[in-house]
CSV table of C-alpha atoms and ligand atoms in Angstrom, one decimal:
chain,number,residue,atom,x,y,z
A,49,UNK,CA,-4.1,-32.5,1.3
A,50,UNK,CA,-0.3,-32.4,1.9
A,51,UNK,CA,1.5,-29.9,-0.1
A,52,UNK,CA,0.4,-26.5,-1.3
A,53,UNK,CA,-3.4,-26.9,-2.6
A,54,UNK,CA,-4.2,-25.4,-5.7
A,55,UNK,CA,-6.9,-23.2,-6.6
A,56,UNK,CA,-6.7,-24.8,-9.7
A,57,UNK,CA,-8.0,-27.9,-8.5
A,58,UNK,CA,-10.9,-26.2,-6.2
A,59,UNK,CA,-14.4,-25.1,-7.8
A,60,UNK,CA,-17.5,-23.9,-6.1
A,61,UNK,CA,-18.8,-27.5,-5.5
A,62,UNK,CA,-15.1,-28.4,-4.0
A,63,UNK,CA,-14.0,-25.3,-2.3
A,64,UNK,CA,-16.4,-26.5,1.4
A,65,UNK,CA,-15.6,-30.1,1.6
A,66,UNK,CA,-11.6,-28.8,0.7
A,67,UNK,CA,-12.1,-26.1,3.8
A,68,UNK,CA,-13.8,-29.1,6.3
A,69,UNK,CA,-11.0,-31.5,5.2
A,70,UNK,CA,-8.7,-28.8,6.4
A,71,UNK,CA,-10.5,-28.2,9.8
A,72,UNK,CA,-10.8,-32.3,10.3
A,73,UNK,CA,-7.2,-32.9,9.2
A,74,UNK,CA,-5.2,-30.0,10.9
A,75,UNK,CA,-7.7,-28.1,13.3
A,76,UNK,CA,-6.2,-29.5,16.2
A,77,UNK,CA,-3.1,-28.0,15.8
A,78,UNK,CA,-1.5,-26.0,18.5
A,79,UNK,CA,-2.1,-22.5,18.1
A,80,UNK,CA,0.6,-21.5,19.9
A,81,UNK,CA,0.6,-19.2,22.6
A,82,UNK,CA,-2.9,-19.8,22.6
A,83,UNK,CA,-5.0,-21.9,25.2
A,84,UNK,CA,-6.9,-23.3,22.0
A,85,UNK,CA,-6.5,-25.3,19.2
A,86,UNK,CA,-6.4,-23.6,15.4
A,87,UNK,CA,-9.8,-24.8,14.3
A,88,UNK,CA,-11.3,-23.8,17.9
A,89,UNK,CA,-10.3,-20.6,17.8
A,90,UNK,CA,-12.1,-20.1,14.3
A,91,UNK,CA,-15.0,-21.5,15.2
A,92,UNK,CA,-15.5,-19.4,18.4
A,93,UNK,CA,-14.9,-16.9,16.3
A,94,UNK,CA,-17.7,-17.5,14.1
A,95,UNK,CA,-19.9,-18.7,17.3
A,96,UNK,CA,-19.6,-15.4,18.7
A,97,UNK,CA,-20.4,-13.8,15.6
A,98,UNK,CA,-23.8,-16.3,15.5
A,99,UNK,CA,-24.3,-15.0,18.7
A,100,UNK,CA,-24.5,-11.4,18.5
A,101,UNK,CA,-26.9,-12.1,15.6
A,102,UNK,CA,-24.5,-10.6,12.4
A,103,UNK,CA,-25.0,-11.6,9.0
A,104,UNK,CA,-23.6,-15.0,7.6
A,105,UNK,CA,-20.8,-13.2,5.5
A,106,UNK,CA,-19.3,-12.2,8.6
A,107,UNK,CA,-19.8,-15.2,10.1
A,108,UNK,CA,-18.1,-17.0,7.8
A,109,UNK,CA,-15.3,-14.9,7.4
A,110,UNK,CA,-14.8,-15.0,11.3
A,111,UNK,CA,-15.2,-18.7,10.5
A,112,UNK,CA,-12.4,-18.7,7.6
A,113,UNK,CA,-9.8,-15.5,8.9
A,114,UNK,CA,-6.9,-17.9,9.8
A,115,UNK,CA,-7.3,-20.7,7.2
A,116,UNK,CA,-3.8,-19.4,5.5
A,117,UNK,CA,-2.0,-20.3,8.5
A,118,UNK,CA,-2.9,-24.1,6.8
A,119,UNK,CA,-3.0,-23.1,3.7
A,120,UNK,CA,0.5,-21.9,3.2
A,121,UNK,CA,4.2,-23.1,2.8
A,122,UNK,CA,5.2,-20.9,6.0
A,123,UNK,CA,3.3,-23.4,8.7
A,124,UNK,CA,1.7,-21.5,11.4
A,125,UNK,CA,2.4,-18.7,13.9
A,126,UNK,CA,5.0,-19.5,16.9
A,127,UNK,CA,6.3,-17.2,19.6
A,128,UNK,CA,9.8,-18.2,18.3
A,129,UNK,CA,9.2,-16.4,15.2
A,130,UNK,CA,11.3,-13.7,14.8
A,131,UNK,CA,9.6,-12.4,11.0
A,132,UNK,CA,5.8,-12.3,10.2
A,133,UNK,CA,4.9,-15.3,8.2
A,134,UNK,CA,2.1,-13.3,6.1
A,135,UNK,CA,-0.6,-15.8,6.7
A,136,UNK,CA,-3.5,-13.2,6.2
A,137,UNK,CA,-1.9,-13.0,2.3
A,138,UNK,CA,-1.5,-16.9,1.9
A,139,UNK,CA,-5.2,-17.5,3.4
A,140,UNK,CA,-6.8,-14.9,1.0
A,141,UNK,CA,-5.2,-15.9,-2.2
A,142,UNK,CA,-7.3,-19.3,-2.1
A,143,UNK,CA,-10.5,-18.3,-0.8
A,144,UNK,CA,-10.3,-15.1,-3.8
A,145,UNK,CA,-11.2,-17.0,-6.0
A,146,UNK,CA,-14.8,-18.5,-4.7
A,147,UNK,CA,-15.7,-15.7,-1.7
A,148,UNK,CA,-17.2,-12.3,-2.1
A,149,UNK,CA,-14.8,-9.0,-1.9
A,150,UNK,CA,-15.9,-8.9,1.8
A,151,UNK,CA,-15.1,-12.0,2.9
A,152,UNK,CA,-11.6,-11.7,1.2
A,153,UNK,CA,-11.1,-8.2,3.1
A,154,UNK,CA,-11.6,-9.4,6.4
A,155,UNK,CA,-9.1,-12.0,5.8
A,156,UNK,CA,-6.8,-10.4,4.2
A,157,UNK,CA,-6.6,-7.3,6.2
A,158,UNK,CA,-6.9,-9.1,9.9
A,159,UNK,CA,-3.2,-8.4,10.7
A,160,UNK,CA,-3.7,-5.1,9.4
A,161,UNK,CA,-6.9,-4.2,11.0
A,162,UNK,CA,-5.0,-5.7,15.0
A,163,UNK,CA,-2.5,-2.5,14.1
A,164,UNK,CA,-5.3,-0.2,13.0
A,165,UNK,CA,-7.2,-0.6,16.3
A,166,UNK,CA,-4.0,-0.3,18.2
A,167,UNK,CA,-3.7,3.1,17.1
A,168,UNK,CA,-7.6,3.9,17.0
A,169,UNK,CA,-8.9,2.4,20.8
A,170,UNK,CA,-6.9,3.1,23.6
A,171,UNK,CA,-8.3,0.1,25.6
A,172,UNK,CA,-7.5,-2.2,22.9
A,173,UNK,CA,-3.9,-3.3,23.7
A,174,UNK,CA,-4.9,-4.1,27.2
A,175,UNK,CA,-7.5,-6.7,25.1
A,176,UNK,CA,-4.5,-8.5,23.2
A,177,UNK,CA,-2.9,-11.9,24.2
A,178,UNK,CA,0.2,-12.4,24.9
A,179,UNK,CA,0.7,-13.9,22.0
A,180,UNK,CA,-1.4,-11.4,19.5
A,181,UNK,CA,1.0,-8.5,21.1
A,182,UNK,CA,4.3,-10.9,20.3
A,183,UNK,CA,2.9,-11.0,16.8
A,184,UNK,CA,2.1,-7.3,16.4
A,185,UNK,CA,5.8,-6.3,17.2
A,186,UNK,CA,6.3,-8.6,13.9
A,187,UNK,CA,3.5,-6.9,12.0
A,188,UNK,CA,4.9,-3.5,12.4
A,189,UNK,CA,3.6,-2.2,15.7
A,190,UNK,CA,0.2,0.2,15.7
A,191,UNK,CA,-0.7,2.1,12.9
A,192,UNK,CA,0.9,5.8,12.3
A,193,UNK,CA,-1.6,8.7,11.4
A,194,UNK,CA,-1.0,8.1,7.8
A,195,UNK,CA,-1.4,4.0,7.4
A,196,UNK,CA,-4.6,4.9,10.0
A,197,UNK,CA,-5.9,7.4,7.1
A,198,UNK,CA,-5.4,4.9,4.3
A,199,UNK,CA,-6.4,2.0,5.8
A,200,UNK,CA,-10.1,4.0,6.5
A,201,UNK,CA,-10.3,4.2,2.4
A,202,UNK,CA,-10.9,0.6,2.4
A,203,UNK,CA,-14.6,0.2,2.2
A,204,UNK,CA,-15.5,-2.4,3.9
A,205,UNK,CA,-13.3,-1.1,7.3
A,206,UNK,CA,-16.4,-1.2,9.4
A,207,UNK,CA,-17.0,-5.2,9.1
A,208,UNK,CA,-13.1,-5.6,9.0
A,209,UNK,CA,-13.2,-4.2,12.4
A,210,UNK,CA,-15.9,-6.4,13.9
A,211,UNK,CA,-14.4,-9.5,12.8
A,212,UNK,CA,-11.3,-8.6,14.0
A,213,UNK,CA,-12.9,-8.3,16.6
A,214,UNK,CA,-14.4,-12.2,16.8
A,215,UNK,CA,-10.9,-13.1,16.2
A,216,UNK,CA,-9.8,-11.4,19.4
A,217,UNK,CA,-12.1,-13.3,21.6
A,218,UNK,CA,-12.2,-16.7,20.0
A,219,UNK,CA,-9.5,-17.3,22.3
A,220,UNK,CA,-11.4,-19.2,25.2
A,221,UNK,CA,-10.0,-22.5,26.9
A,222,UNK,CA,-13.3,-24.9,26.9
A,223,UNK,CA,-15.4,-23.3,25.1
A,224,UNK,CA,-17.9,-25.6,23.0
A,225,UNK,CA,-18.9,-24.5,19.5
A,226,UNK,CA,-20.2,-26.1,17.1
A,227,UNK,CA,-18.1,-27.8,14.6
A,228,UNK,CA,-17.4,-27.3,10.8
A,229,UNK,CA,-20.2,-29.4,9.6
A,230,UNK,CA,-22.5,-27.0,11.1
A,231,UNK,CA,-21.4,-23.8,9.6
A,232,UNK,CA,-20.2,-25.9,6.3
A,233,UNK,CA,-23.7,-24.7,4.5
A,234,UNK,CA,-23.5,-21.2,5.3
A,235,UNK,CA,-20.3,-21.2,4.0
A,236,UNK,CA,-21.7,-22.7,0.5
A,237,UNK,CA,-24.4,-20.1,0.7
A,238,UNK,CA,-21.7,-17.4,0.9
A,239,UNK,CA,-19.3,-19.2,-2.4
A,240,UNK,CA,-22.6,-19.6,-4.3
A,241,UNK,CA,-23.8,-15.9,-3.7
A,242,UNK,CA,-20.4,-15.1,-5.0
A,243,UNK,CA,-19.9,-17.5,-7.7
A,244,UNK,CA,-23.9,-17.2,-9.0
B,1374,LIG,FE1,-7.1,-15.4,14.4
């Protein structure tokens, strides 16, 4: 799809085959600083979530954390940025619509949840690429005490946190994963539970 997609054209029976067309089309984009491509890094994110045997929300959400860096106007991360590009926002507002609350979270509050554990695990920094710490500076640097308390509110902070965590390590040159096909029904499983 060139051009900003629109919700308005998705529905639960489009909203897969849109997300695959996006994997096939643009996957192989650079993510840059990274020694892996956009759609690899997702799906070793979600591979590693398989894995270690979580649930398939989380899976898919691993699966589907970066999807706004396609699905926005702003194009995707580099390390020449000098502002955040907000893609955590852009990818939520389109999956909203079709995924469960949890799902959304996790995408939506991945940036968020990189300055939480900053400022919660003292061996996490020393876990960041080069890249994810370039990107933090833009992002606003580790949690204070008070964004720390708030952000704990959030309910579903536990499972934010682990797939946070997926996102870290889906970072692997030459790691084979399966590819979007595989996942795609689990992710229909997860839109119809939602959209029931
Ligand atoms: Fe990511």
């Amino acid at each position: 799809m060139t051009g900003k997609p629109s919700h308005k054209d998705l529905s639960p029976a489009t909203i897969v085959a849109f997300l695959a067309d996006i994997f096939e089309r643009r996957g192989g984009e650079e993510y840059l600083g990274e020694p892996v491509t956009m759609a690899e890094h997702m799906l070793q994110g979600a591979f590693l979530a398989e894995q270690q045997h979580e649930p398939e929300i989380i899976i898919v959400a691993a699966l589907l954390h970066d999807i706004g860096h396609f699905t926005s106007e702003f194009g995707t991360f580099s390390m020449d940025d000098t502002h955040d590009r907000h893609h955590e926002e852009a990818g939520a507002r389109v999956l909203e619509h079709f995924f469960p609350s949890l799902v959304i979270d996790c995408v939506r509050q991945h940036v968020a949840a990189k300055r939480y554990i900053c400022a919660t695990d003292p061996t996490y920094f020393g876990q960041l690429s080069a890249a994810s710490i370039h990107s933090l500076k833009l992002q606003g640097g580790p949690m204070n005490a008070r964004e720390v308390a708030e952000f704990e509110t959030n309910p579903n902070v536990r499972d934010i946190v682990r797939v946070r965590r997926f996102d870290d390590a889906g970072k692997i040159a030459g790691m084979a994963t399966p590819g979007f096909a595989y996942f795609a029904p689990m992710v229909q499983r997860i839109v119809d539970e939602r959209c029931r």
